[in-house]
Coordinates of C-alpha atoms and ligand atoms in Angstrom, one line a residue:
M1 CA -8.2 14.4 -14.4
Y2 CA -6.2 11.5 -12.7
L3 CA -6.8 7.8 -13.1
I4 CA -6.4 6.0 -9.8
T5 CA -6.1 2.2 -10.0
G6 CA -6.5 0.3 -6.8
A7 CA -8.9 3.1 -5.9
T8 CA -10.9 0.9 -3.6
G9 CA -7.8 -0.3 -1.8
H10 CA -5.8 1.3 1.1
V11 CA -3.5 3.6 -0.7
G12 CA -5.6 4.3 -3.8
G13 CA -8.7 5.1 -1.6
Q14 CA -6.6 7.7 0.4
L15 CA -5.3 9.1 -2.8
V16 CA -8.8 9.6 -4.2
E17 CA -9.8 11.4 -1.0
Q18 CA -6.8 13.6 -1.1
L19 CA -7.1 14.5 -4.8
L20 CA -10.8 15.4 -4.3
A21 CA -9.9 17.5 -1.3
Q22 CA -7.5 19.4 -3.5
G23 CA -10.3 20.0 -6.0
K24 CA -8.9 17.6 -8.6
K25 CA -10.9 15.4 -10.9
V26 CA -10.6 11.7 -10.4
R27 CA -11.4 8.6 -12.4
A28 CA -11.5 5.5 -10.1
F29 CA -10.5 2.2 -11.7
T30 CA -12.3 -0.9 -10.2
R31 CA -13.5 -4.3 -11.2
D32 CA -16.8 -3.6 -9.4
K33 CA -18.6 -0.3 -9.8
A34 CA -20.5 -0.8 -6.5
K35 CA -17.2 -0.6 -4.6
A36 CA -16.7 3.0 -5.7
A37 CA -20.3 4.0 -4.7
R38 CA -19.0 5.7 -1.6
W39 CA -17.9 8.7 -3.8
G40 CA -21.2 9.0 -5.6
E41 CA -21.1 11.7 -8.3
R42 CA -17.8 13.0 -7.0
V43 CA -15.7 10.6 -9.1
E44 CA -16.0 9.1 -12.5
V45 CA -15.8 5.3 -12.4
A46 CA -13.9 3.2 -15.0
V47 CA -14.8 -0.5 -14.7
G48 CA -11.9 -2.7 -15.8
D49 CA -9.4 -5.4 -14.8
F50 CA -5.6 -5.6 -15.0
S51 CA -6.2 -9.1 -16.6
R52 CA -7.7 -7.1 -19.5
P53 CA -4.9 -4.6 -20.2
E54 CA -7.0 -2.8 -22.9
T55 CA -9.4 -1.7 -20.1
V56 CA -6.5 0.1 -18.4
G57 CA -5.5 1.7 -21.7
Q58 CA -9.1 2.9 -22.3
A59 CA -9.4 4.3 -18.8
A60 CA -6.1 6.1 -19.1
E61 CA -7.0 8.0 -22.3
G62 CA -6.8 11.8 -21.8
M63 CA -5.6 11.6 -18.2
E64 CA -3.1 14.0 -16.8
G65 CA -1.6 11.3 -14.7
V66 CA -2.1 7.7 -13.5
F67 CA -1.6 6.0 -10.2
L68 CA -0.8 2.4 -10.9
M69 CA -0.7 -0.4 -8.3
N70 CA -0.2 -4.0 -8.8
G71 CA -3.2 -6.3 -9.2
A72 CA -1.4 -9.3 -7.8
S73 CA -3.9 -11.7 -9.4
A74 CA -3.0 -10.6 -12.9
N75 CA 0.8 -10.2 -12.9
E76 CA 1.5 -12.1 -16.0
R77 CA -0.2 -9.4 -18.1
F78 CA 1.6 -6.5 -16.4
R79 CA 3.8 -5.8 -19.5
E80 CA 0.7 -5.4 -21.6
V81 CA -0.7 -3.0 -19.0
A82 CA 2.4 -0.9 -19.3
L83 CA 2.2 -1.0 -23.1
A84 CA -1.5 0.1 -22.9
L85 CA -0.4 3.1 -20.8
R86 CA 2.3 4.0 -23.3
Q87 CA -0.1 3.8 -26.2
A88 CA -2.7 5.9 -24.3
G89 CA 0.0 8.6 -24.2
V90 CA 0.0 9.1 -20.4
R91 CA 2.8 11.5 -19.5
R92 CA 3.0 10.8 -15.8
T93 CA 2.5 7.5 -13.9
V94 CA 3.2 6.9 -10.3
F95 CA 3.8 3.2 -9.6
L96 CA 3.2 1.6 -6.2
S97 CA 6.1 -0.8 -5.8
S98 CA 7.6 -2.3 -2.6
L99 CA 10.7 -1.7 -0.5
A100 CA 11.2 -5.5 -0.3
G101 CA 14.5 -6.4 -2.1
D102 CA 15.3 -9.1 -4.6
E103 CA 15.7 -11.8 -1.9
F104 CA 11.9 -11.7 -1.5
A105 CA 9.4 -13.1 -4.0
I106 CA 7.3 -9.9 -3.6
G107 CA 10.4 -7.8 -4.1
R108 CA 11.4 -9.6 -7.4
L109 CA 7.8 -9.3 -8.6
H110 CA 7.8 -5.5 -8.1
R111 CA 11.3 -5.1 -9.6
H112 CA 10.1 -6.9 -12.8
Q113 CA 7.2 -4.5 -13.0
E114 CA 9.4 -1.5 -12.5
A115 CA 11.6 -2.8 -15.3
A116 CA 8.5 -3.4 -17.6
L117 CA 7.5 0.2 -17.2
S118 CA 10.9 1.4 -18.2
E119 CA 11.2 -1.1 -21.1
M120 CA 7.8 0.0 -22.4
G121 CA 8.7 3.6 -22.3
V122 CA 6.1 4.7 -19.7
P123 CA 7.3 8.0 -18.0
H124 CA 7.0 7.0 -14.3
V125 CA 8.0 7.6 -10.8
V126 CA 8.4 4.6 -8.5
L127 CA 7.2 4.6 -4.9
R128 CA 8.8 1.8 -2.8
P129 CA 7.0 1.7 0.6
G130 CA 7.9 -0.6 3.5
M131 CA 5.3 -2.3 5.6
F132 CA 1.9 -0.6 5.7
M133 CA 0.3 0.4 9.0
T134 CA -2.9 -1.1 7.5
N135 CA -1.3 -4.5 8.3
F136 CA -2.4 -3.7 11.9
Y137 CA -5.9 -4.5 10.9
Q138 CA -4.8 -8.2 11.3
W139 CA -4.8 -7.5 15.0
A140 CA -8.3 -6.3 15.2
G141 CA -10.1 -9.6 15.8
T142 CA -8.1 -10.9 18.7
A143 CA -7.5 -7.4 20.2
K144 CA -11.3 -7.1 20.4
S145 CA -12.2 -10.7 21.5
Q146 CA -9.2 -11.6 23.7
G147 CA -7.2 -8.4 24.5
V148 CA -4.3 -10.1 22.8
V149 CA -2.3 -9.6 19.6
Y150 CA -0.2 -12.4 18.1
N151 CA 3.3 -11.4 16.9
P152 CA 5.3 -13.4 14.4
M153 CA 8.1 -10.8 14.3
G154 CA 9.8 -11.3 17.7
S155 CA 11.6 -8.2 19.0
G156 CA 12.5 -7.0 15.5
R157 CA 11.8 -3.4 14.8
S158 CA 10.4 -1.7 11.7
A159 CA 9.1 1.7 10.6
P160 CA 5.6 1.0 9.2
I161 CA 4.0 3.7 7.1
A162 CA 0.4 5.0 6.9
A163 CA -1.4 4.7 3.6
E164 CA -2.3 8.4 4.0
D165 CA 1.4 9.3 3.8
I166 CA 2.1 7.0 0.7
A167 CA -1.0 8.6 -0.9
A168 CA 0.2 12.1 -0.1
V169 CA 3.6 11.5 -1.7
A170 CA 1.8 10.0 -4.8
A171 CA -0.4 13.1 -5.0
A172 CA 2.6 15.4 -4.7
V173 CA 4.2 13.6 -7.7
L174 CA 1.0 13.5 -9.8
V175 CA -0.1 17.0 -9.2
D176 CA 3.1 19.0 -8.8
G177 CA 4.8 17.0 -11.5
R178 CA 7.8 16.1 -9.3
T179 CA 10.2 14.0 -11.3
E180 CA 12.4 11.6 -9.4
A181 CA 15.0 9.6 -11.3
K182 CA 15.4 7.2 -8.4
P183 CA 12.6 5.3 -6.6
L184 CA 11.2 7.0 -3.6
E185 CA 11.8 4.7 -0.6
L186 CA 9.1 5.4 1.9
T187 CA 8.8 4.4 5.6
G188 CA 7.2 5.8 8.7
G189 CA 9.3 8.0 11.0
E190 CA 9.8 5.8 14.0
L191 CA 11.3 2.3 14.5
S192 CA 9.3 0.1 16.8
S193 CA 8.8 -3.5 17.8
A194 CA 5.4 -5.3 17.7
A195 CA 5.4 -5.1 21.5
E196 CA 5.8 -1.3 21.4
Q197 CA 3.1 -1.1 18.7
A198 CA 0.8 -3.1 20.9
Q199 CA 1.5 -0.7 23.7
A200 CA 0.5 2.2 21.5
L201 CA -2.7 0.4 20.8
A202 CA -3.3 -0.3 24.5
K203 CA -2.7 3.4 25.3
V204 CA -5.3 4.6 22.7
L205 CA -7.8 1.9 23.8
G206 CA -7.3 2.6 27.4
R207 CA -7.0 -1.1 28.3
E208 CA -4.4 -3.8 28.4
I209 CA -3.3 -5.6 25.2
R210 CA -1.0 -8.6 25.6
C211 CA 1.5 -9.2 22.8
V212 CA 2.1 -12.9 22.4
D213 CA 4.9 -14.3 20.2
V214 CA 4.1 -16.9 17.6
P215 CA 6.3 -18.6 15.0
T216 CA 6.0 -17.2 11.5
D217 CA 4.7 -20.4 10.0
V218 CA 1.7 -20.3 12.4
A219 CA 1.0 -16.7 11.3
V220 CA 1.2 -17.7 7.6
K221 CA -1.2 -20.7 8.2
N222 CA -3.6 -18.3 10.0
M223 CA -3.6 -15.8 7.1
I224 CA -4.4 -18.6 4.6
E225 CA -7.2 -19.8 6.9
H226 CA -8.5 -16.2 6.8
G227 CA -8.7 -16.3 3.0
L228 CA -5.3 -14.8 1.9
P229 CA -4.0 -16.6 -1.2
P230 CA -1.1 -18.9 -0.2
A231 CA 1.4 -17.1 -2.3
M232 CA 0.6 -13.8 -0.7
A233 CA 0.6 -15.3 2.8
S234 CA 4.0 -16.8 2.1
A235 CA 5.3 -13.4 0.8
A236 CA 4.0 -11.8 4.0
G237 CA 5.7 -14.5 6.0
E238 CA 9.0 -13.6 4.3
S239 CA 8.6 -9.9 5.3
M240 CA 7.8 -10.9 8.9
E241 CA 11.0 -13.0 9.0
A242 CA 13.0 -10.0 7.8
V243 CA 11.6 -7.9 10.6
R244 CA 12.3 -10.6 13.1
D245 CA 16.0 -10.9 12.2
G246 CA 16.6 -7.2 11.9
R247 CA 16.7 -6.8 8.1
A248 CA 13.9 -4.3 8.2
T249 CA 15.4 -2.1 11.0
F250 CA 15.8 1.1 9.1
K251 CA 13.8 4.2 8.2
T252 CA 14.0 6.9 5.5
D253 CA 13.3 10.6 5.6
T254 CA 11.6 10.7 2.2
V255 CA 8.1 11.5 3.5
E256 CA 9.5 14.5 5.3
R257 CA 11.6 15.6 2.4
V258 CA 8.7 15.4 -0.1
L259 CA 5.9 16.7 2.1
G260 CA 7.8 19.0 4.5
R261 CA 6.2 17.3 7.5
A262 CA 6.8 14.2 9.6
P263 CA 5.0 10.9 8.7
M264 CA 2.1 9.7 10.8
T265 CA 3.1 7.9 14.0
V266 CA 1.8 4.4 15.0
E267 CA -0.1 5.9 17.9
E268 CA -1.9 8.5 15.7
W269 CA -2.8 5.7 13.2
F270 CA -4.4 3.7 16.0
R271 CA -6.2 6.8 17.2
R272 CA -7.7 7.4 13.7
N273 CA -8.7 3.7 13.3
I274 CA -9.6 2.8 16.9
R275 CA -13.1 1.8 16.1
M276 CA -11.7 -1.3 14.3
F277 CA -10.1 -2.5 17.6
Q278 CA -12.9 -1.7 20.1
Ligands
NAP301 N1 0.9 -4.3 2.9 C1 2.1 -4.0 2.9 O1 2.8 -3.9 4.0 C2 2.8 -3.5 1.6 C3 4.1 -3.1 1.6 C4 4.8 -2.7 0.5 C5 4.1 -2.7 -0.7 N2 2.8 -3.2 -0.8 C6 2.1 -3.3 -2.1 O2 1.0 -2.5 -2.1 C7 0.0 -3.0 -3.0 C8 -1.3 -3.1 -2.3 O3 -1.8 -1.8 -2.0 P1 -3.1 -1.6 -1.1 O4 -2.9 -2.2 0.2 O5 -3.4 -0.1 -1.3 O6 -4.2 -2.5 -1.9 P2 -5.4 -3.3 -1.3 O7 -6.0 -2.5 -0.2 O8 -4.9 -4.7 -1.0 O9 -6.5 -3.3 -2.5 C9 -6.3 -4.0 -3.6 C10 -6.7 -3.2 -4.8 O10 -6.3 -3.8 -6.0 C11 -7.4 -3.8 -6.9 N3 -7.2 -5.0 -7.8 C12 -6.9 -6.2 -7.4 N4 -6.9 -7.1 -8.4 C13 -7.2 -6.3 -9.5 C14 -7.4 -6.6 -10.9 N5 -7.2 -7.8 -11.4 N6 -7.7 -5.6 -11.7 C15 -7.9 -4.3 -11.2 N7 -7.8 -4.0 -9.9 C16 -7.5 -5.0 -9.1 C17 -8.6 -3.8 -6.1 O11 -9.6 -3.2 -6.8 P3 -11.2 -3.7 -7.0 O12 -11.4 -4.8 -6.0 O13 -12.0 -2.5 -6.7 O14 -11.2 -4.1 -8.4 C18 -8.2 -3.0 -4.8 O15 -8.5 -1.6 -5.0 C19 0.6 -4.4 -3.5 O16 1.2 -4.2 -4.7 C20 1.6 -4.7 -2.4 O17 2.6 -5.6 -2.8 C21 2.2 -3.6 0.4

């Protein structure tokens, strides 16, 4: 059985589905049991909270492997979470980190957490994904109501990755027992600008979508107004600046190397999620 933290989130949710499809047993970790109701009897639910590290340790007892993501609201106790995993005797942990480097607050945070896992002696493999395609959900409201998406990244290009592909790599590591000394740096397979991504959305929708440039600070303010905690909105703003000035213009072949197939394209992602944008 595998313990999946962040099971109700984008990556963890996909990972639960993929493990179930492979006939594996899953224990879903959540603060709110009702959020895991979609799986019914198909998963075991462990109610807990990263801010109570002992709940992670208890949930990890007897597990073949653990998928660990970062509960951003409870970072200060991450070392204790790592210690709880070591004490539970977990032999394999996959940690969802970030491709963001040390120049970003979110990058420094994840590097500290990677270091904590090593220092606490938790056997683990690090996944460092770049920008998630799920960030496109931020376009849903205005794409629906105005036929417009607002773009704080100028003509900068990036290679966003689907949560399905991150989860598939996590499953390969957990189930096949792949060991990787180095972090697995994960991106999608194609570099594109926001204007090109908006074109992909327009093509799938079959109607025009205008891509309108906005300054990053306007986008950050907007995210805060929509309920994102200011620190997370500001971290997202830093990533957007990086795309804007070309620091995110690269891709890796890790998904293809691990899974033996190409990552999902932006167009395919919109096709699968088009109901959100109609
Ligand atoms: N978005 C990007 O472009 C990007 C890029 C690189 C890396 N990342 C990293 O990916 C991670 C986010 O992954 P995601 O998008 O899959 O997650 P998500 O959809 O944002 O979901 C958040 C998950 O975290 C769980 N959670 C939050 N606080 C918790 C706490 N105190 N205790 C236990 N669980 C808690 C929630 O579980 P419950 O609500 O059920 O308790 C939920 O399942 C972050 O570490 C982020 O830095 C994101």
